[in-house]
XYZ file of C-alpha atoms in Angstrom:
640
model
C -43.556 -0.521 -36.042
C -40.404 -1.437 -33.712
C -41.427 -3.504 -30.550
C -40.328 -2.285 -26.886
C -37.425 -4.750 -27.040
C -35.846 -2.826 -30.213
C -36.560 0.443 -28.712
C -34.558 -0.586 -25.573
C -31.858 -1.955 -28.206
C -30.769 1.398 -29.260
C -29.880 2.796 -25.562
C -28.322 -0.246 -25.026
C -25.809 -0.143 -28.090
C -25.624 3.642 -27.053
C -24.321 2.935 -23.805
C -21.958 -0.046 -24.948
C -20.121 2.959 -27.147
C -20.122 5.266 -24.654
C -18.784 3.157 -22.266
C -15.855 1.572 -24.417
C -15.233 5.270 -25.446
C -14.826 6.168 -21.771
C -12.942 3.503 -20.472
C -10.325 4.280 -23.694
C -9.851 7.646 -22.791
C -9.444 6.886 -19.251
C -6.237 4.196 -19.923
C -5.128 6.441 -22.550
C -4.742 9.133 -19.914
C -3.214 6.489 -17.325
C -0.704 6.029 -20.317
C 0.263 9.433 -21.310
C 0.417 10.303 -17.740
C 2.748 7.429 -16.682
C 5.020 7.397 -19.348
C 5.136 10.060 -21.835
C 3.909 13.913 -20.134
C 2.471 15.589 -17.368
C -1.461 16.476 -17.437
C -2.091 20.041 -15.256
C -3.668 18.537 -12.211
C -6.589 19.850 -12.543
C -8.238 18.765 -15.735
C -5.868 15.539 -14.569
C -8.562 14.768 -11.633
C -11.930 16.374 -13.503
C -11.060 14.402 -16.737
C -10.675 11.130 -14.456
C -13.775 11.142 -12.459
C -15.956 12.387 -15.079
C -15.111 9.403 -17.201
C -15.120 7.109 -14.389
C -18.672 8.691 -13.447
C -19.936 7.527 -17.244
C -18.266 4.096 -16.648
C -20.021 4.435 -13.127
C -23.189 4.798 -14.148
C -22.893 1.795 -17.370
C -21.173 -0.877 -15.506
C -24.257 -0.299 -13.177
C -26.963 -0.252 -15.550
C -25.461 -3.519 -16.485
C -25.307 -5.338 -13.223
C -28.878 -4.392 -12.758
C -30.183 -5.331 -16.037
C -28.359 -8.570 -15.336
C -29.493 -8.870 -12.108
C -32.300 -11.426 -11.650
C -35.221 -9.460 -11.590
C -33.865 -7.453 -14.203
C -34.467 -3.955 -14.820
C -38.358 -3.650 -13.567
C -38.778 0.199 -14.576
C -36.798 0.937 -17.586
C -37.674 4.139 -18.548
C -37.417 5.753 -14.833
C -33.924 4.442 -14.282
C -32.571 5.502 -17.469
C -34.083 8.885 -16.803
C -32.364 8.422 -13.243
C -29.130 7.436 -14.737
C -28.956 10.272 -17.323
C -29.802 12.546 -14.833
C -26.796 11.491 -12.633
C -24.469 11.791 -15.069
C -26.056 15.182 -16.026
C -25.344 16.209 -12.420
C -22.119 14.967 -11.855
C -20.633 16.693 -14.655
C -22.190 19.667 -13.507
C -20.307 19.475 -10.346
C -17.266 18.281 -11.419
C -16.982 21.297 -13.874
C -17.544 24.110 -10.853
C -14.998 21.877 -9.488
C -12.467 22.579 -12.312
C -13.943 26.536 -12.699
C -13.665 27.217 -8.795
C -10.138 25.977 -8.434
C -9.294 27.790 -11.988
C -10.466 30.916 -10.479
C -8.378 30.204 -7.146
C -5.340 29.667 -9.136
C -5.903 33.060 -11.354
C -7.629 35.390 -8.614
C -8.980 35.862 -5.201
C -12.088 33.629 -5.002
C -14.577 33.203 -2.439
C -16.781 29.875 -2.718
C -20.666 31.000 -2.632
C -23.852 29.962 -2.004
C -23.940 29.028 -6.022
C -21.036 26.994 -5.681
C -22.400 24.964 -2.401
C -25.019 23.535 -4.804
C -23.069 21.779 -7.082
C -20.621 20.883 -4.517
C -23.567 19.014 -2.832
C -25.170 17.703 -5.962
C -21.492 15.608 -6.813
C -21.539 14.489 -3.330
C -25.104 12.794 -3.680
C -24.153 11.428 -6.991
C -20.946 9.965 -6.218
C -22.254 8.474 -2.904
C -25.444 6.770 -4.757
C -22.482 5.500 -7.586
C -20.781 4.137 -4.788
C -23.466 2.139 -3.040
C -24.239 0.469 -6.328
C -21.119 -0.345 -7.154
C -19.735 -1.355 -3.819
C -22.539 -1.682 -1.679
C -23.617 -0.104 2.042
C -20.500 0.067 3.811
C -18.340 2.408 1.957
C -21.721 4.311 1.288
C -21.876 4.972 4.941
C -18.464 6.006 5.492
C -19.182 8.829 3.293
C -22.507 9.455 4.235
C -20.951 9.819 7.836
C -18.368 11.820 6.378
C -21.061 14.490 5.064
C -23.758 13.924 8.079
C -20.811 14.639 10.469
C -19.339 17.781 9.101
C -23.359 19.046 8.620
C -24.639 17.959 12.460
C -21.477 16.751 13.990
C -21.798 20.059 16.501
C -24.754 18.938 18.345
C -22.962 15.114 19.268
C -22.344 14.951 22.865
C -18.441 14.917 24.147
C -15.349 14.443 21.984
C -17.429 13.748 18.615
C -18.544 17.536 18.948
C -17.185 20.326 16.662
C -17.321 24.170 16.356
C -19.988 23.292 13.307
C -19.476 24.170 9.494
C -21.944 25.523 7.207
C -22.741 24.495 3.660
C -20.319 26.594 2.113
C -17.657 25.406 4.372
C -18.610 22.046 4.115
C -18.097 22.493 0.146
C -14.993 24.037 0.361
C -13.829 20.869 2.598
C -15.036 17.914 0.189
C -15.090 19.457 -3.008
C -13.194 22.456 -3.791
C -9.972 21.205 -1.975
C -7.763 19.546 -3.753
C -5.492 18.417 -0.642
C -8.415 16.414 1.285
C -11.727 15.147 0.156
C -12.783 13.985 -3.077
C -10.073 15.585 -5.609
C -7.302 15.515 -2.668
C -4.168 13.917 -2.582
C -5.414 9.816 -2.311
C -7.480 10.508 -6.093
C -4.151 12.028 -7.405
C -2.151 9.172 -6.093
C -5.042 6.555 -7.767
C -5.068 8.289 -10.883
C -1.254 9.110 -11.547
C 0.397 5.644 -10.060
C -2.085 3.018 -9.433
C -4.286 3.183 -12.125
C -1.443 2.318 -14.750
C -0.813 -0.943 -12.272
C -4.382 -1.825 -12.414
C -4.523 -1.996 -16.318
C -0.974 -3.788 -15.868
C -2.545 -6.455 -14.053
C -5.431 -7.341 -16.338
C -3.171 -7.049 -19.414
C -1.066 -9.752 -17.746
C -4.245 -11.876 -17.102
C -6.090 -11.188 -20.244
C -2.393 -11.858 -22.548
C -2.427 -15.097 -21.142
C -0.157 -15.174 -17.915
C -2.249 -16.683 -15.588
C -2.618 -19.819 -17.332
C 0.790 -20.564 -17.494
C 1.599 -19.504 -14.060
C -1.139 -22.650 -13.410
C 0.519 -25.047 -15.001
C 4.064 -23.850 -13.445
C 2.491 -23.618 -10.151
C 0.774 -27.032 -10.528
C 4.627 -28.699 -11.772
C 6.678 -26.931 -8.490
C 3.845 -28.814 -6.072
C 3.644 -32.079 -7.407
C 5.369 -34.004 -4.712
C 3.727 -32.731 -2.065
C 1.231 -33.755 0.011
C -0.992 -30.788 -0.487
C -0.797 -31.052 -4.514
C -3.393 -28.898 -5.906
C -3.738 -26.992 -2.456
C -0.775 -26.228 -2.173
C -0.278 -25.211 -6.087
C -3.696 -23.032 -5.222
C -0.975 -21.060 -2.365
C 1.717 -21.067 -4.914
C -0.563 -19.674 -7.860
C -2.688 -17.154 -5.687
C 0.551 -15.740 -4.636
C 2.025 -15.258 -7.863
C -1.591 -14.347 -9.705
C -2.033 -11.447 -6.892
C 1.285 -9.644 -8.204
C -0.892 -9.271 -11.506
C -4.186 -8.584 -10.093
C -4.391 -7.146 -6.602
C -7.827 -7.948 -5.826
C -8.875 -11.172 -3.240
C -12.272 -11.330 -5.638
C -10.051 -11.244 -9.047
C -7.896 -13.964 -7.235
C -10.265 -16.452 -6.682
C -12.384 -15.874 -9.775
C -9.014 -16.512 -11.786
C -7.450 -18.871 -9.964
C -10.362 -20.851 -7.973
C -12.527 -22.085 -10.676
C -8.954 -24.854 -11.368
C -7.740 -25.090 -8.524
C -11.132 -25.899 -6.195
C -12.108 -28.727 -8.177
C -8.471 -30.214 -8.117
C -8.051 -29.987 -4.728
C -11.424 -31.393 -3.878
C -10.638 -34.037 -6.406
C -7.434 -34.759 -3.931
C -9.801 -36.199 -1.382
C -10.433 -32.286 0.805
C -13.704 -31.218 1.855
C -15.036 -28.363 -0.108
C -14.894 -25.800 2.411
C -11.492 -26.671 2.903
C -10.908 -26.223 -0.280
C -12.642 -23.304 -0.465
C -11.242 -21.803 2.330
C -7.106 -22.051 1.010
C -8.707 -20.665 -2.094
C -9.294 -17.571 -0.630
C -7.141 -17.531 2.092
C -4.212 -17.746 -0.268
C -5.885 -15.346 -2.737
C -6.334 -12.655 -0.037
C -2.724 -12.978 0.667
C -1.830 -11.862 -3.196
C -2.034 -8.280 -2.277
C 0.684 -9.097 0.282
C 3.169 -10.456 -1.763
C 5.866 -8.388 -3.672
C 6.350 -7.138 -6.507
C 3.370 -5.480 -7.251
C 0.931 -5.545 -4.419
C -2.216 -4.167 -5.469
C -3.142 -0.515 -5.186
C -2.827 -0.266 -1.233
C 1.028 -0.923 -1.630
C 1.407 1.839 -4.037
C -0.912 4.045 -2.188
C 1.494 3.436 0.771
C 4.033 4.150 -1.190
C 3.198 7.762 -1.493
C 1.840 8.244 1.789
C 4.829 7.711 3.972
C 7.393 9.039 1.461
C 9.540 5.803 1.957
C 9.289 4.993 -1.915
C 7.653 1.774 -3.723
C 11.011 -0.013 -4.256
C 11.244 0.441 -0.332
C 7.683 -0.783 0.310
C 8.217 -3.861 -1.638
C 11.651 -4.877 -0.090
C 9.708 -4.317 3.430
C 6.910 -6.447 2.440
C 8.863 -9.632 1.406
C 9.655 -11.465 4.529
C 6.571 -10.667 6.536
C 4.585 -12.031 2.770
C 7.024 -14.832 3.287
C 5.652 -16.110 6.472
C 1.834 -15.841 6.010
C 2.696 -18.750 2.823
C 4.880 -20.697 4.855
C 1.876 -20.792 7.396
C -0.523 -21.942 4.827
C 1.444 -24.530 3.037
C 2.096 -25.713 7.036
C -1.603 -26.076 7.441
C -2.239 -27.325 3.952
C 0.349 -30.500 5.427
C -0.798 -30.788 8.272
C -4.489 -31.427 7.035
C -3.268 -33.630 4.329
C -1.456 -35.591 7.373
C -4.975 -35.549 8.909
C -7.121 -37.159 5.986
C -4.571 -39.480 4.506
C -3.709 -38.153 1.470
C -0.792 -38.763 -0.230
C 1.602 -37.432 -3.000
C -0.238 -38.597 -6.794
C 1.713 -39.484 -10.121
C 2.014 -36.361 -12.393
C -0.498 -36.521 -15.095
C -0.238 -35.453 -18.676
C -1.817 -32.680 -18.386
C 0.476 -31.760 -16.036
C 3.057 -31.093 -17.687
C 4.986 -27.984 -19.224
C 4.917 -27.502 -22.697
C 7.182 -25.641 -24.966
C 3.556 -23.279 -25.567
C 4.560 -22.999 -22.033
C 7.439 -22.119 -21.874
C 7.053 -19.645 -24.452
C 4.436 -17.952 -22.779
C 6.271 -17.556 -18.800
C 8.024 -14.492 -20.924
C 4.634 -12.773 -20.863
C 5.086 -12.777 -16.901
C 8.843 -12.682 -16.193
C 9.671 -9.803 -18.282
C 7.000 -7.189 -17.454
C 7.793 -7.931 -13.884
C 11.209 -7.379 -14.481
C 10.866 -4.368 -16.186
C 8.972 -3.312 -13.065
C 12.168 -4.354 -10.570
C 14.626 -2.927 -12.740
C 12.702 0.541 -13.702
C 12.537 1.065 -10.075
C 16.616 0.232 -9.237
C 17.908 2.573 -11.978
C 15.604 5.553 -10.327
C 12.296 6.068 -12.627
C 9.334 6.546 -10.634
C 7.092 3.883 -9.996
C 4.358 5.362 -12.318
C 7.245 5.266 -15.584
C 7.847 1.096 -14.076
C 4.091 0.587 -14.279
C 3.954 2.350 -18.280
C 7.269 0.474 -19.545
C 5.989 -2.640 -17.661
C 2.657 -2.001 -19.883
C 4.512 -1.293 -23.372
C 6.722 -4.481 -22.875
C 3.362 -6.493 -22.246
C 1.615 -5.540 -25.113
C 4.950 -5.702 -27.684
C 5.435 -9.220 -26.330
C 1.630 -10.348 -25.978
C 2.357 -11.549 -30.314
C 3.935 -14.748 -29.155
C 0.809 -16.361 -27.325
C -0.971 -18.358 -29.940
C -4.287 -17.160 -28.755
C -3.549 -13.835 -28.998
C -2.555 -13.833 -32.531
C -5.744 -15.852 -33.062
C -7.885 -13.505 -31.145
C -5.898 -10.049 -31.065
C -9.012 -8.158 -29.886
C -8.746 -10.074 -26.260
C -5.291 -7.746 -25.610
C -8.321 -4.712 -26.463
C -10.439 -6.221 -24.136
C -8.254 -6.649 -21.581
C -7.202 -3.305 -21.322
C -10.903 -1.809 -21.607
C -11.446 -4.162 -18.586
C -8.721 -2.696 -16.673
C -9.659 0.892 -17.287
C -13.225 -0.136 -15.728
C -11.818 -1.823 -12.644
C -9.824 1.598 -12.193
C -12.937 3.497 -12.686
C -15.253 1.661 -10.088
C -11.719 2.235 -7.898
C -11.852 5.656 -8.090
C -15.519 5.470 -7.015
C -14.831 4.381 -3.453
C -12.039 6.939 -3.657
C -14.441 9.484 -3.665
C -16.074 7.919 -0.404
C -13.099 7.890 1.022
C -11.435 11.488 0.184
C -15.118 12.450 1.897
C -13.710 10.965 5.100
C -10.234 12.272 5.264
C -11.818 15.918 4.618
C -14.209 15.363 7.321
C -11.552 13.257 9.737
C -8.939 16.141 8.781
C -11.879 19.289 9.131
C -12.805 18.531 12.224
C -10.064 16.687 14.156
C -11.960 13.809 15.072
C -9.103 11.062 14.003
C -6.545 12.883 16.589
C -9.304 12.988 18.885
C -10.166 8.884 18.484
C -6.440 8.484 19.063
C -6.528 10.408 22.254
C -9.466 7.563 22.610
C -7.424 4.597 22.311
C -4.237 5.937 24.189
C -6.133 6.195 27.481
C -7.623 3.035 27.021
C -4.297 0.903 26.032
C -1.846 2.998 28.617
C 1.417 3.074 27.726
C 1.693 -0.779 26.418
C 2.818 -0.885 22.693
C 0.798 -4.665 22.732
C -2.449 -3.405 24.229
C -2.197 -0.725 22.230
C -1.627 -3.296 18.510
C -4.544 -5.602 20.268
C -6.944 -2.091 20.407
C -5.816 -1.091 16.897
C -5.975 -4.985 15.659
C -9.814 -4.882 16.766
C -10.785 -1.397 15.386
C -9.013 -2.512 11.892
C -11.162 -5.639 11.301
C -14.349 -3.849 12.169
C -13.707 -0.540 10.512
C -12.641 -2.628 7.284
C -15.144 -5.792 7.238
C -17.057 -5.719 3.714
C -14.243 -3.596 2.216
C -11.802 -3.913 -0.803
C -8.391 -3.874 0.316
C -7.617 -0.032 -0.560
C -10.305 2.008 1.011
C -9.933 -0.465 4.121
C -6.528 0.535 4.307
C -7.419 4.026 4.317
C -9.563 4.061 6.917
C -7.895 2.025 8.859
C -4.313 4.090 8.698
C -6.642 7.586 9.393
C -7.918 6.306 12.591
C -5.545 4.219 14.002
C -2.368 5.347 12.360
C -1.798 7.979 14.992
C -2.419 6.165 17.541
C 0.206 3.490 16.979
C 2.792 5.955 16.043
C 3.012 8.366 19.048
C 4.558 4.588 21.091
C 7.552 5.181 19.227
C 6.602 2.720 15.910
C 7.621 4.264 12.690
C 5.672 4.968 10.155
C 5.929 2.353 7.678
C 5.431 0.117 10.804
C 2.231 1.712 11.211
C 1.190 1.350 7.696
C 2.406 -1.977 7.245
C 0.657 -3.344 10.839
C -2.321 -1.132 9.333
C -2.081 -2.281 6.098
C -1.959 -6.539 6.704
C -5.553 -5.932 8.812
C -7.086 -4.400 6.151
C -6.121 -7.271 3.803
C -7.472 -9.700 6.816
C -10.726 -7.919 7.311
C -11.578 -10.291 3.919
C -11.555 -13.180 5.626
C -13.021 -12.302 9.166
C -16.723 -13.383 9.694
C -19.200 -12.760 9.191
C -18.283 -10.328 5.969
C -15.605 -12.197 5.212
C -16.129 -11.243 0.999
C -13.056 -13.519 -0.147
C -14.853 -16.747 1.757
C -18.623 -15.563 0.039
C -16.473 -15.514 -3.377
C -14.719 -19.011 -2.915
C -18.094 -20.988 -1.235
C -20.025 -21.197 -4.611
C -17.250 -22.227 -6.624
C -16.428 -25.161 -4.669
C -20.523 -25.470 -3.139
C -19.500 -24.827 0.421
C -20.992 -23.380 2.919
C -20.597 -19.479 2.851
C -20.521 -18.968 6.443
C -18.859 -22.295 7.512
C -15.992 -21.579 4.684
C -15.272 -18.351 6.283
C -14.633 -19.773 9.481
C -12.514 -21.765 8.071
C -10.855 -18.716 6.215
C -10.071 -17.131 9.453
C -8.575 -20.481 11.340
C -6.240 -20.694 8.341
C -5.151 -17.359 7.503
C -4.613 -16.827 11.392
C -1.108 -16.319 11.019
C -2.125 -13.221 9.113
C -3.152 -11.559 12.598
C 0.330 -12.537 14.180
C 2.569 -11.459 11.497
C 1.554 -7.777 12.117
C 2.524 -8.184 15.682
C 5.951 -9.881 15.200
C 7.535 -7.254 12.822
C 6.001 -4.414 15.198
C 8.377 -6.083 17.878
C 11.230 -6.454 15.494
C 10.875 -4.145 12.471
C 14.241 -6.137 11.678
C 12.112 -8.185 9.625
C 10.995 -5.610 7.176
C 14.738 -4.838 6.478
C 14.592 -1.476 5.186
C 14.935 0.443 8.428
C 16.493 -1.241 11.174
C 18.352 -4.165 9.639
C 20.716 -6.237 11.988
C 21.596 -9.956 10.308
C 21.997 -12.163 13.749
C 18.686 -11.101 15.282
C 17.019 -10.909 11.929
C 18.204 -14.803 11.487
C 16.947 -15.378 15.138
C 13.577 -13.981 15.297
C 12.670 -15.484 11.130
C 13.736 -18.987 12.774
C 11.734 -18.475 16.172
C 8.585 -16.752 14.154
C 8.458 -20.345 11.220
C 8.913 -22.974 14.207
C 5.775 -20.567 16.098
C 4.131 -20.729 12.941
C 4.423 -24.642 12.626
C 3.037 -25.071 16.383
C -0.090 -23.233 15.796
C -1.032 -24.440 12.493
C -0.500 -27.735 14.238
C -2.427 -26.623 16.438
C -5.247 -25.003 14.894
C -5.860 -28.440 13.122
C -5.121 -30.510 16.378
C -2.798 -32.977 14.095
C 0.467 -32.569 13.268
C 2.198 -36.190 12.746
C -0.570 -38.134 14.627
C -3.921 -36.769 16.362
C -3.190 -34.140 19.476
C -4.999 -34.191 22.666
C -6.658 -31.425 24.060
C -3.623 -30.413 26.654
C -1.378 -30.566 23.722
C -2.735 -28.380 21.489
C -2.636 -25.896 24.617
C 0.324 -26.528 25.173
C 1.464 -26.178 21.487
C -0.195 -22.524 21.710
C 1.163 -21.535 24.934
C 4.561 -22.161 23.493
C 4.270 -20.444 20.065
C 3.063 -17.190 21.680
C 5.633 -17.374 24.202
C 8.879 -17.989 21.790
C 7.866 -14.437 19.861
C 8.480 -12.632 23.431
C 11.228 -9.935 23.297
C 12.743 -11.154 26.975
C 15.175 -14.324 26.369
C 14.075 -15.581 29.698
C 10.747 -16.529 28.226
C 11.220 -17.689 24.745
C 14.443 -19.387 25.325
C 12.745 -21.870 27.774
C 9.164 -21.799 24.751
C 11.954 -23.111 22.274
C 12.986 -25.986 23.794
C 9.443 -27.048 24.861
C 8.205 -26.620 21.580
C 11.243 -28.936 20.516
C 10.211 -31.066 22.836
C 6.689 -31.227 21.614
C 7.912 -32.655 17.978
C 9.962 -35.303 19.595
C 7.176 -36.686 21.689
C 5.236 -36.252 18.229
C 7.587 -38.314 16.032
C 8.065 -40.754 18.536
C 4.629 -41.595 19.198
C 4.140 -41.314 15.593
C 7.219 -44.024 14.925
C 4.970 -47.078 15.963
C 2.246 -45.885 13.601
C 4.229 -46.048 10.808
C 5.879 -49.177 11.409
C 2.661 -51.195 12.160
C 1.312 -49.585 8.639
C 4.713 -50.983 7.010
C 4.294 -54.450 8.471
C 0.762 -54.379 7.524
């Protein structure tokens, strides 16, 4: 007789098949899509969530079986589970035989067709508060309850009302707006070959090297580790994309090194994810939300990236400034290079696993292929070259894991997608997002700074608790608008939209990267994301500055003398307020000083001459008084 454990086994092994299965078919779509033919649209966007709904449903059963009450009623969530996946296919097929018949013949949606339509809606929704949790759940709840009731709301937040027919036709049988509109096709024909990209790079063996390099370009610094933490997340977000992926795969070395360094753990864990959030900032690659953007304005990825570079530029340069100045603070100084330090020809060997993918990336996108091809020949030149890593010759099937693993993080992507495309069909249905702009325009007048401050504020709240991506999204739907009709373009928009999405990580009290980095280095949670948020501060001014002087992303308006002039005022502003923030910069500051010191950074990024002329030279003045006072100091520590 088999015992209840071995009768579980054989739903278990099921599932494991089904779900490798799955996630195979989904890269080897995200493959032949990217680099070899084009899949009809259609069976494109049914094929890709109806995987991603089986990978849905697994990767959940897993993280509740794992969970630490484990899986309590067995049999009535497997019956649950099947009977998701039984209903989501069932919608997602009237999804592909409604828009067939629309293509073929004059079709009117029915009262058949509502069902279904409302049955995917429930089943994608529940998928995506399992997998991501509350908030993205109620965007799309409000994104259904609105279109249903929206017409009894007092004021602006009224509508003419839509029935259930209509409110199928706008979710689910569109496939410009809600969940099979344009944002899924973007997902599943550009950034999904990225994603799989990125954990190829990680899983071949990349981010180990980029470590050790990382680790050997900091060594004489004050900030060692910490600062090698900056220099790695930077370089580890180009492959991954995600704050959480960042910190998991860089974190677990760096935090112990640079606690070992003599920093306090929630310092330490605060860089961490500071610096990991950053990642997504920092050209080439960008995570999804830069390829996304991409698409969305029109301007090209090539264009995006070149945009991105100097603004990405200035949030490290702020956090290797604050990694100093804290060093300064606690005394520590630069450390002999240890032997495990050092590069080794394994090394060496291995840096090609990084440096040519990414340049097969650069240099797909200057001769003209779309950035989908860049992603697929980026992929193919990965895997030919993964051979010469030791470990991978050792252990081949990690390449097979690796890729498996990125197909799954694309699938739980396209989840919150689907939460998403439920918002823009309700935002776009009913008018409401012109409508909030109206909102903010009265309440910001005609100032282009009030108005940044409003949007600012509605960006962290709207995307607290979010990943990077569907943050974005929301964020660019309400506010976008908004910001443009003051005369900023639209990559402007997108980018100022696009850096508070990526800061909503670390703002408290959801600040996710901080919760991520705190057990690793057994902080505080709550006290490591205020920390997060006084170090990544420069992240909220950057947005501002190239809003004022879109010089600075290059691409649009690109003058060299006042590009040279506002890059020079915006680092010596950035040095003041780190200083600052830490209230140290050579020697202690006083209270009137680190006023002073903020006074005069904000005032030397004002447009008028008359003000940041004078902010310049005061904040030059600052640093003198600093050195000199600091001169004794350092000559009574000599003598001693």
């Amino acid at each position: 007789m088999t015992t209840p454990h071995e009768k579980m086994g054989i739903p278990a092994q099921l599932s494991a098949w089904v779900f490798m299965l799955a996630c195979f078919a989904l890269g080897a779509i995200a493959l032949y899509s990217s680099g070899v033919g084009l899949i009809d649209p259609l069976v494109h966007r049914a094929a890709g969530f109806a995987l991603s709904l089986i990978v849905a449903v697994v990767v959940s059963r897993s993280r509740r079986e794992a969970s630490e009450r484990g899986d309590t009623k067995p049999q009535l969530n497997l019956a649950i589970d099947l009977t998701l996946v039984a209903a989501g296919l069932w919608s997602i097929w009237s999804f592909y035989f409604v828009q067939n018949e629309m293509e073929t013949a004059l079709y009117d949606i029915t009262s058949g067709d509502a069902w279904p339509a409302l049955a995917g809606l429930v089943v994608f929704l529940e998928l995506c508060r399992r997998l991501w949790g509350w908030g993205l759940f109620g965007v799309g709840l409000f994104g259904v309850l609105y279109l249903l009731f929206g017409h009894d709301l007092p004021g602006i937040l009224a509508h003419t009302g839509f029935s259930l027919i209509e409110v199928s036709e706008a979710l689910w049988y569109n496939t410009n707006k809600g969940v099979f509109g344009s944002i899924t096709n973007i997902v599943l024909s550009t950034v999904f070959i990225f994603i799989i990209f990125g954990v190829l790079l990680e899983g071949t063996g990349a981010g180990d090297t980029l470590l050790k390099f990382a680790f050997l370009l900091t060594r004489r610094t004050r900030g060692g580790p910490a600062h090698a933490a900056i220099l790695s997340s930077s370089m580890f977000g180009t492959m991954s994309g995600s704050t959480v992926a960042n910190i998991v795969g860089t974190g677990t070395f760096t935090i112990p090194m640079i606690k070992k360094r003599g920093f306090t753990p929630t310092f330490a864990a605060g860089i961490e994810a500071t610096a990991s959030s950053g990642g997504q900032i920092m050209p080439p690659i960008m995570g999804a939300a830069a390829l996304v953007m991409a698409d969305l304005t029109g301007v090209g990825y090539m264009n995006v990236i070149v945009a991105a570079l100097v603004p990405a530029l200035f949030y490290y340069f702020s956090l290797f400034a604050a990694v100093t100045v804290e060093a300064r603070r606690q005394g520590i100084e630069v450390q002999p290079m240890t032997t495990d330090d050092k590069i080794t020809r394994i090394d060496v060997i291995n840096s090609i696993l990084f440096v040519v993918p990414i340049l097969t990336v650069i240099v797909s996108l200057l001769v003209g292929l779309s950035t989908s091809a860049a992603g697929f020949y980026a992929v193919i030149s990965l895997l030919v070259l993964s051979v010469i890593n030791p470990d991978v010759r050792r252990e081949p099937l990690r390449v097979w894991r690796s890729f498996l693993k990125g197909a799954e993080s694309g699938a739980t992507l396209l989840i919150a997608i689907a939460a998403i495309g439920i918002l823009v069909g309700a935002l776009d249905s009913t008018g409401l997002g012109l409508k909030l702009a109206n909102v903010i325009a009265m309440i910001r007048g005609e100032s282009l700074f009030s108005a940044l401050l409003v949007a600012m504020g509605g960006a962290l709240i709207l995307g607290m608790g979010m990943p990077t991506l569907p943050a974005y999204l929301i964020i660019i739907l309400v506010m976008g608008p908004a910001i443009q009709e003051l005369g900023v373009s639209m990559l402007t928009a997108h980018m100022f939209v696009f850096y508070y999405g990526v800061a909503s990580s670390l703002t408290p009290p959801v600040a996710i990267a901080a919760y991520a980095a705190a057990p690793i280095a057994g902080a505080n949670p709550l006290m490591t994301a205020f920390m997060s948020f006084r170090l990544g501060m420069a992240k909220f001014i950057i947005p501002f500055v190239f809003a004022f002087y879109p010089t600075i992303l290059i691409i649009e308006t690109f003058d060299l003398f006042p590009f040279i002039w506002i890059v020079a005022r915006t680092c010596f502003c950035i040095w003041l307020f780190s200083s600052a923030l830490s209230g140290f910069d050579r020697q202690k500051l006083s209270v009137p000083e680190i006023i002073i010191r903020f006074v005069a950074a904000f005032a030397m990024l004002v447009v008028s001459p008359v003000v940041h002329i004078p902010a310049i030279l005061f904040g030059l003045l600052l640093i003198f008084i600093d050195v000199r006072k600091a001169k004794p100091n350092t000559a009574n520590e000599v003598t001693s």
